[in-house]
Amino acid sequence: MSCTALALAACKTDLTKITDDQLVSLLSEKRGFSDRPARITKRTVECVEVLGGINQAVYKDAPAELTGAMKTDCRKRFQGWLDDPERNSTELELADFEREDLAERIVALAEEQQAAQDAQRQAEQAEKQAQREAEEAAQIEAAKVELAETTAAWESLKAGLLERRDVLVPACAHLTSLREQLKEKDRSNNLFNKGLPGICSSNPLSPEIRVMGGYDKRLAAFDLDKAGGLYGARVPQMPDLDMDKIDQRILAVMSATADYEAALAGN
């Protein structure tokens, strides 16, 4: 399109025939390695503001040499884009970028793109937050089930431990009494060549009872609300209390008791 100076006003490009999509295609750029769609950049907005003479208050104190160099650089960029058929499907000419109405339209498009991008980012962040909260809720629910199962298993194990202690305490006391009785009657008895079962050397099952008390406190202190998240708290693992070994110790006490009772009965 070529116009004489006198006909320039009537010969200006009709912007109403240029769609927003055409302008966006012409002026948008990808930013680095971002997967975001191409958009009108801040640099392009500054170019159309300077060339179109809008938003002059921002640039009023800039040296003339600087704004002149900026305009030259902007014209080179825009001309390159106008010459690119993959970008440009309009009839715009470089001179059109000095029009205030085009500059204002481009700035408005850039603001719309920014608003849409901000809204998308907020939606993505909200979706990620909702996903994190759902995952944390699922982890807490799983921990709740695990806590209930662990508590039930622990109460059963603890009841078994206390039952065995209630057997051992009087059994050891009785065995100790039999040993004293045998000392009075037969200090040379072969039973004195070996000591009493180790379980009766102190308070029966006192180490296990201490472990039990410590685990009770850990279980009571477990906070379900902290079970969610990447580094969520885990339900405390039950201590390894070997009931079969404890039962073997009880049998050893009963066997020793029978030996002492037999020895006493034989004297």
XYZ file of C-alpha atoms in Angstrom:
267
model
C 0.000 0.000 0.000
C 1.513 3.369 -1.040
C 0.029 6.777 -0.335
C 0.922 10.359 -1.184
C 1.383 12.781 1.643
C -1.928 14.488 0.864
C -3.859 11.236 0.801
C -2.163 9.700 3.839
C -5.032 10.297 6.228
C -7.516 8.562 3.952
C -5.086 5.810 3.045
C -4.317 4.527 6.544
C -4.691 0.801 7.129
C -8.192 -0.069 8.276
C -7.554 -1.632 11.697
C -11.108 -2.933 11.923
C -10.233 -5.490 9.247
C -7.362 -6.846 11.337
C -8.367 -9.361 13.982
C -6.924 -9.702 17.457
C -5.673 -13.156 16.515
C -3.724 -11.689 13.610
C -2.098 -9.112 15.877
C -1.297 -11.731 18.494
C 0.286 -13.972 15.843
C 2.331 -11.079 14.497
C 3.584 -9.714 17.795
C 3.808 -12.656 20.231
C 7.081 -14.284 21.292
C 8.041 -17.400 23.247
C 9.944 -16.664 26.451
C 13.071 -18.794 26.862
C 12.336 -22.486 27.483
C 8.924 -21.836 29.019
C 6.072 -24.092 27.938
C 3.739 -21.121 28.136
C 2.171 -19.984 24.844
C 3.780 -17.118 22.943
C 2.613 -13.707 24.089
C 3.168 -10.004 23.555
C 6.176 -9.190 25.703
C 6.908 -6.165 27.842
C 9.583 -5.129 25.351
C 7.023 -5.082 22.518
C 4.614 -3.066 24.656
C 7.351 -0.518 25.320
C 8.041 -0.340 21.578
C 4.437 0.388 20.624
C 4.152 2.936 23.446
C 7.236 4.834 22.262
C 6.420 4.622 18.562
C 2.693 5.297 19.022
C 3.247 8.182 21.422
C 1.143 6.793 24.267
C 1.990 6.547 27.952
C 4.410 9.449 27.368
C 4.674 10.289 31.061
C 6.805 7.167 31.553
C 9.351 8.202 28.925
C 9.329 11.998 29.281
C 12.632 12.148 31.196
C 14.487 9.737 28.897
C 17.277 11.361 26.845
C 16.394 11.944 23.208
C 19.349 9.826 22.122
C 18.009 6.891 24.137
C 14.465 7.105 22.825
C 15.810 7.578 19.315
C 17.936 4.445 19.556
C 14.990 2.583 21.053
C 12.682 3.615 18.215
C 15.237 2.494 15.643
C 15.596 -0.885 17.310
C 11.826 -1.283 17.581
C 11.301 -0.439 13.918
C 13.852 -3.085 12.946
C 12.061 -5.710 15.031
C 8.622 -4.831 13.689
C 9.828 -4.686 10.075
C 11.358 -8.135 10.457
C 8.059 -9.479 11.750
C 6.059 -7.731 9.021
C 8.326 -9.349 6.422
C 7.772 -12.820 7.916
C 4.819 -14.494 6.130
C 4.552 -17.131 8.887
C 3.882 -14.343 11.384
C 2.166 -11.701 9.348
C -1.199 -12.154 7.663
C -2.114 -8.460 7.876
C -1.729 -5.468 5.574
C -0.021 -3.453 8.278
C 2.984 -1.323 7.390
C 5.744 -0.108 9.621
C 4.231 3.374 9.678
C 1.091 1.958 11.285
C 3.041 1.336 14.486
C 3.271 5.078 14.975
C -0.489 5.271 15.257
C -1.923 5.875 18.700
C -5.019 3.739 18.052
C -2.933 0.694 17.067
C -0.615 1.185 20.016
C -3.545 1.325 22.447
C -5.078 -1.794 20.922
C -1.822 -3.739 21.194
C -1.334 -2.660 24.815
C -4.891 -3.779 25.582
C -4.205 -7.164 23.960
C -1.042 -7.549 26.019
C -2.981 -6.775 29.205
C -5.633 -9.352 28.250
C -2.940 -11.948 27.659
C -1.345 -11.150 31.001
C -4.691 -11.369 32.796
C -5.442 -14.705 31.108
C -2.004 -16.026 32.020
C -2.407 -14.878 35.628
C -5.811 -16.541 35.814
C -4.399 -19.759 34.350
C -1.487 -19.703 36.793
C -3.850 -19.173 39.710
C -6.080 -22.003 38.481
C -3.061 -24.318 38.164
C -1.859 -23.365 41.625
C -5.342 -23.940 43.051
C -5.501 -27.332 41.320
C -2.079 -28.317 42.685
C -3.077 -27.145 46.164
C -6.304 -29.141 45.978
C -4.347 -32.184 44.822
C -1.853 -31.796 47.678
C -4.675 -31.448 50.177
C -6.420 -34.525 48.756
C -3.194 -36.532 48.954
C -2.567 -35.366 52.510
C -6.147 -36.231 53.483
C -5.700 -39.709 51.978
C -2.424 -40.151 53.861
C -4.078 -39.067 57.100
C -6.983 -41.456 56.493
C -4.546 -44.309 55.815
C -2.613 -43.401 58.968
C -5.882 -43.381 60.919
C -6.598 -46.951 59.815
C -3.011 -47.998 60.530
C -3.145 -46.339 63.956
C -6.360 -48.183 64.846
C -4.901 -51.521 63.724
C -1.610 -50.895 65.500
C -3.362 -49.798 68.702
C -5.548 -52.929 68.708
C -2.552 -55.199 68.081
C -0.536 -53.386 70.741
C -3.273 -53.639 73.358
C -3.447 -57.389 72.708
C 0.333 -57.726 72.954
C 0.469 -55.579 76.067
C -2.284 -57.608 77.743
C -0.313 -60.780 77.034
C 2.844 -59.221 78.502
C 1.069 -58.116 81.687
C -0.542 -61.540 82.084
C 2.879 -63.176 81.900
C 4.312 -60.710 84.389
C 1.445 -61.509 86.764
C 2.402 -65.161 86.465
C 6.143 -64.635 86.833
C 6.180 -62.265 89.812
C 4.562 -64.708 92.282
C 6.251 -67.692 90.604
C 9.712 -66.161 91.109
C 8.853 -65.159 94.671
C 7.702 -68.705 95.385
C 10.843 -70.180 93.821
C 13.060 -67.871 95.874
C 11.217 -68.958 99.014
C 11.718 -72.646 98.125
C 15.429 -72.025 97.612
C 15.706 -70.480 101.109
C 13.814 -73.409 102.610
C 16.127 -75.890 100.917
C 19.178 -74.014 102.226
C 17.947 -74.584 105.740
C 17.415 -78.292 105.156
C 20.144 -79.329 102.695
C 22.884 -76.839 101.831
C 24.768 -79.504 99.895
C 21.956 -80.150 97.437
C 23.084 -80.180 93.805
C 20.425 -77.568 92.963
C 22.674 -74.940 94.545
C 25.312 -75.610 91.870
C 23.206 -73.560 89.485
C 21.432 -70.316 90.170
C 17.812 -69.466 89.735
C 16.502 -68.746 86.211
C 17.739 -65.334 85.077
C 14.182 -64.016 84.787
C 13.937 -64.189 88.592
C 17.208 -62.338 89.277
C 15.396 -58.968 89.322
C 11.884 -57.690 88.818
C 10.472 -60.131 86.256
C 10.069 -58.604 82.797
C 11.122 -55.134 84.017
C 12.999 -54.343 80.742
C 9.939 -55.324 78.723
C 7.667 -53.283 80.973
C 9.885 -50.226 80.434
C 9.683 -50.750 76.680
C 5.908 -51.038 77.015
C 5.662 -47.753 78.903
C 7.845 -45.961 76.371
C 5.771 -47.188 73.451
C 2.537 -46.216 75.216
C 3.844 -42.641 75.378
C 4.938 -42.606 71.732
C 1.596 -43.960 70.589
C -0.332 -41.453 72.712
C 1.794 -38.580 71.361
C 1.272 -39.513 67.709
C -0.509 -36.656 65.915
C -2.680 -37.773 63.014
C -2.730 -34.230 61.602
C 1.009 -34.537 60.945
C 0.634 -37.751 58.934
C -0.015 -35.914 55.653
C 2.503 -34.352 53.285
C 5.759 -35.452 51.715
C 7.510 -35.984 55.039
C 4.436 -36.976 57.036
C 4.818 -38.600 60.433
C 4.509 -42.396 60.500
C 2.637 -44.460 63.046
C 5.272 -45.663 65.547
C 6.317 -49.245 64.880
C 5.474 -51.697 67.639
C 8.450 -52.915 69.695
C 9.594 -56.481 69.162
C 8.461 -58.340 72.285
C 9.063 -62.089 71.847
C 6.240 -63.772 73.748
C 7.499 -67.253 72.829
C 10.818 -66.520 74.522
C 9.015 -65.186 77.598
C 6.884 -68.365 77.700
C 10.083 -70.437 77.597
C 11.362 -68.494 80.609
C 8.111 -69.156 82.449
C 8.512 -72.872 81.724
C 12.079 -72.702 83.067
C 10.789 -71.143 86.307
C 8.076 -73.797 86.620
C 10.625 -76.550 85.980
C 13.000 -75.156 88.614
C 10.084 -74.846 91.049
C 9.226 -78.517 90.515
C 12.882 -79.474 91.140
C 12.987 -77.540 94.440
C 9.634 -78.909 95.565
C 10.834 -82.430 94.811
C 14.068 -81.822 96.707
C 12.157 -80.492 99.706
C 9.726 -83.388 99.607
C 12.584 -85.874 99.549
C 14.127 -84.519 102.718
